[in-house]
mmCIF file of C-alpha atoms in Angstrom:
data_model
loop_
_atom_site.group_PDB
_atom_site.id
_atom_site.type_symbol
_atom_site.label_atom_id
_atom_site.label_comp_id
_atom_site.label_asym_id
_atom_site.label_seq_id
_atom_site.Cartn_x
_atom_site.Cartn_y
_atom_site.Cartn_z
ATOM 1 C CA MET A 1399 -99.776 -59.873 -86.292
ATOM 2 C CA ALA A 1400 -99.930 -59.616 -90.149
ATOM 3 C CA VAL A 1401 -100.865 -62.179 -92.230
ATOM 4 C CA ALA A 1402 -99.695 -62.914 -95.940
ATOM 5 C CA CYS A 1403 -102.098 -63.345 -98.121
ATOM 6 C CA PRO A 1404 -100.757 -64.540 -101.134
ATOM 7 C CA LYS A 1405 -102.216 -63.677 -104.241
ATOM 8 C CA SER A 1406 -102.494 -67.567 -105.882
ATOM 9 C CA ALA A 1407 -104.676 -68.600 -103.096
ATOM 10 C CA PHE A 1408 -107.832 -67.568 -104.375
ATOM 11 C CA PRO A 1409 -108.737 -68.948 -107.905
ATOM 12 C CA PHE A 1410 -112.354 -66.420 -107.820
ATOM 13 C CA TYR A 1411 -113.565 -68.977 -110.499
ATOM 14 C CA LYS A 1412 -114.007 -71.541 -108.345
ATOM 15 C CA LEU A 1413 -116.457 -69.161 -105.608
ATOM 16 C CA SER A 1414 -118.986 -71.440 -103.819
ATOM 17 C CA MET A 1415 -119.435 -73.286 -100.625
ATOM 18 C CA ASN A 1416 -116.014 -76.307 -100.641
ATOM 19 C CA TRP A 1417 -114.611 -77.902 -97.830
ATOM 20 C CA TYR A 1418 -111.480 -76.918 -96.653
ATOM 21 C CA LEU A 1419 -109.334 -78.916 -93.812
ATOM 22 C CA ILE A 1420 -107.468 -76.112 -91.284
ATOM 23 C CA ASN A 1421 -104.353 -76.766 -88.988
ATOM 24 C CA THR A 1422 -105.066 -75.978 -85.364
ATOM 25 C CA HIS A 1423 -102.718 -75.371 -82.831
ATOM 26 C CA SER A 1424 -102.224 -78.460 -80.703
ATOM 27 C CA ARG A 1425 -105.658 -79.417 -78.641
ATOM 28 C CA HIS A 1426 -107.243 -76.502 -79.887
ATOM 29 C CA GLU A 1427 -109.630 -77.922 -82.184
ATOM 30 C CA LYS A 1428 -112.872 -77.467 -80.085
ATOM 31 C CA LYS A 1429 -111.629 -74.086 -79.888
ATOM 32 C CA VAL A 1430 -111.635 -72.928 -82.815
ATOM 33 C CA GLN A 1431 -115.009 -74.508 -84.024
ATOM 34 C CA LYS A 1432 -116.183 -72.056 -81.293
ATOM 35 C CA TYR A 1433 -115.248 -69.459 -82.758
ATOM 36 C CA LEU A 1434 -115.673 -70.711 -86.120
ATOM 37 C CA GLU A 1435 -119.519 -71.489 -85.251
ATOM 38 C CA LYS A 1436 -120.087 -67.369 -83.759
ATOM 39 C CA LYS A 1437 -119.070 -66.620 -87.050
ATOM 40 C CA ASN A 1438 -121.704 -68.923 -88.936
ATOM 41 C CA PHE A 1439 -119.384 -71.041 -90.447
ATOM 42 C CA GLU A 1440 -120.623 -74.767 -91.111
ATOM 43 C CA THR A 1441 -117.733 -76.856 -89.196
ATOM 44 C CA PHE A 1442 -116.917 -80.365 -88.805
ATOM 45 C CA LEU A 1443 -114.526 -82.235 -86.400
ATOM 46 C CA PRO A 1444 -114.815 -85.532 -86.629
ATOM 47 C CA SER A 1445 -114.267 -87.373 -83.077
ATOM 48 C CA LEU A 1446 -114.552 -90.224 -81.220
ATOM 49 C CA LYS A 1447 -116.260 -91.413 -78.230
ATOM 50 C CA ARG A 1448 -113.328 -93.323 -75.874
ATOM 51 C CA CYS A 1449 -114.870 -94.859 -72.311
ATOM 52 C CA ARG A 1450 -112.253 -94.077 -69.914
ATOM 53 C CA GLN A 1451 -111.083 -97.224 -68.020
ATOM 54 C CA GLN A 1452 -110.291 -95.740 -64.609
ATOM 55 C CA LYS A 1453 -113.389 -93.431 -64.943
ATOM 56 C CA ASP A 1454 -116.799 -94.180 -65.464
ATOM 57 C CA ARG A 1455 -116.979 -91.713 -68.273
ATOM 58 C CA GLU A 1456 -116.927 -91.356 -71.973
ATOM 59 C CA ILE A 1457 -114.241 -89.103 -73.227
ATOM 60 C CA ILE A 1458 -114.585 -87.218 -76.652
ATOM 61 C CA ILE A 1459 -111.346 -87.362 -79.062
ATOM 62 C CA PRO A 1460 -110.778 -85.666 -82.354
ATOM 63 C CA LEU A 1461 -110.068 -88.282 -85.243
ATOM 64 C CA TYR A 1462 -107.961 -85.871 -86.694
ATOM 65 C CA SER A 1463 -105.780 -83.978 -83.799
ATOM 66 C CA SER A 1464 -104.576 -80.676 -84.828
ATOM 67 C CA TYR A 1465 -107.382 -80.291 -87.815
ATOM 68 C CA LEU A 1466 -110.631 -79.289 -88.738
ATOM 69 C CA PHE A 1467 -112.849 -79.679 -91.738
ATOM 70 C CA VAL A 1468 -114.455 -76.027 -92.568
ATOM 71 C CA ARG A 1469 -117.335 -74.901 -95.352
ATOM 72 C CA ALA A 1470 -116.698 -72.107 -96.929
ATOM 73 C CA GLU A 1471 -116.919 -69.454 -99.978
ATOM 74 C CA MET A 1472 -113.571 -69.093 -100.208
ATOM 75 C CA ASN A 1473 -112.383 -65.307 -101.308
ATOM 76 C CA VAL A 1474 -109.584 -63.236 -99.632
ATOM 77 C CA GLU A 1475 -111.522 -61.545 -96.780
ATOM 78 C CA THR A 1476 -113.121 -65.195 -95.805
ATOM 79 C CA TYR A 1477 -108.982 -66.691 -96.079
ATOM 80 C CA LEU A 1478 -108.438 -63.494 -93.801
ATOM 81 C CA GLU A 1479 -110.803 -63.729 -90.968
ATOM 82 C CA ILE A 1480 -110.217 -67.924 -90.350
ATOM 83 C CA VAL A 1481 -106.362 -67.105 -90.824
ATOM 84 C CA ARG A 1482 -106.899 -64.261 -87.911
ATOM 85 C CA ILE A 1483 -109.015 -66.485 -85.098
ATOM 86 C CA PRO A 1484 -106.439 -67.858 -82.237
ATOM 87 C CA GLY A 1485 -105.626 -71.288 -82.545
ATOM 88 C CA VAL A 1486 -105.884 -71.103 -86.476
ATOM 89 C CA VAL A 1487 -101.942 -72.388 -87.695
ATOM 90 C CA GLY A 1488 -103.277 -72.417 -91.216
ATOM 91 C CA PHE A 1489 -105.438 -74.130 -94.981
ATOM 92 C CA PHE A 1490 -103.791 -77.579 -95.855
ATOM 93 C CA ARG A 1491 -102.715 -76.459 -99.022
ATOM 94 C CA LYS A 1492 -102.303 -77.972 -102.488
ATOM 95 C CA ARG A 1493 -100.038 -76.166 -105.039
ATOM 96 C CA GLY A 1494 -100.353 -73.329 -102.882
ATOM 97 C CA GLU A 1495 -103.505 -73.280 -102.537
ATOM 98 C CA PRO A 1496 -106.492 -74.194 -99.841
ATOM 99 C CA ALA A 1497 -107.189 -76.935 -101.155
ATOM 100 C CA ILE A 1498 -110.381 -78.159 -101.885
ATOM 101 C CA ILE A 1499 -111.985 -81.076 -100.053
ATOM 102 C CA PRO A 1500 -114.618 -83.052 -102.404
ATOM 103 C CA ASP A 1501 -118.551 -83.530 -99.939
ATOM 104 C CA GLU A 1502 -117.890 -87.379 -101.159
ATOM 105 C CA GLU A 1503 -114.968 -87.863 -98.603
ATOM 106 C CA ILE A 1504 -116.727 -85.720 -95.898
ATOM 107 C CA GLU A 1505 -119.928 -88.512 -96.317
ATOM 108 C CA ASN A 1506 -117.074 -91.524 -96.380
ATOM 109 C CA ILE A 1507 -115.807 -89.842 -92.934
ATOM 110 C CA ARG A 1508 -119.235 -89.416 -91.110
ATOM 111 C CA ARG A 1509 -120.940 -92.614 -92.141
ATOM 112 C CA SER A 1510 -117.528 -94.104 -90.948
ATOM 113 C CA LEU A 1511 -117.896 -92.428 -87.693
ATOM 114 C CA TRP A 1512 -121.348 -93.046 -87.436
ATOM 115 C CA LEU A 1513 -120.416 -97.190 -87.556
ATOM 116 C CA LYS A 1514 -117.243 -96.320 -84.628
ATOM 117 C CA ASN A 1515 -118.981 -94.334 -82.825
ATOM 118 C CA SER A 1516 -122.273 -96.812 -83.241
ATOM 119 C CA GLU A 1517 -123.003 -99.221 -79.918
ATOM 120 C CA ALA A 1518 -123.104 -102.300 -82.326
ATOM 121 C CA TYR A 1519 -119.612 -101.385 -82.837
ATOM 122 C CA HIS A 1520 -118.019 -101.805 -79.684
ATOM 123 C CA LYS A 1521 -120.505 -104.238 -78.094
ATOM 124 C CA GLY A 1522 -120.543 -106.624 -81.329
ATOM 125 C CA PRO A 1523 -122.105 -110.355 -81.231
ATOM 126 C CA PHE A 1524 -118.704 -111.755 -79.663
ATOM 127 C CA LYS A 1525 -117.684 -111.227 -76.528
ATOM 128 C CA LEU A 1526 -114.334 -111.605 -74.921
ATOM 129 C CA ASN A 1527 -113.751 -114.254 -72.657
ATOM 130 C CA ALA A 1528 -113.759 -111.888 -69.430
ATOM 131 C CA GLU A 1529 -117.107 -111.599 -70.478
ATOM 132 C CA ARG A 1530 -118.573 -115.208 -70.948
#
């Protein structure tokens, strides 16, 4: 399948390492992440740890279903390399261009995930009535 590459999608004056948001098919986030990492792209898949009630195990679920962050120096070749990966739907766009996600936003997500995934957040100083 041929992938159309809009000419306006690449402002070449912005060539630097930036974060972008990729839309994936449902439940393909981890698969796409593995493909990208094999191609030496830096990725970030915000995930939460959850315990299954009926089983004694933790599961890891993506925070943003069907989305994955990738850090790349965007140009036509990189764009085509990423959108041709099985499971990738496309890029999150702003005014027809792949939207750059500021580094500060990525760090804010990482910080909030660290808090949510930490034991202190789940156990906390308060106990439920059943635990008393």
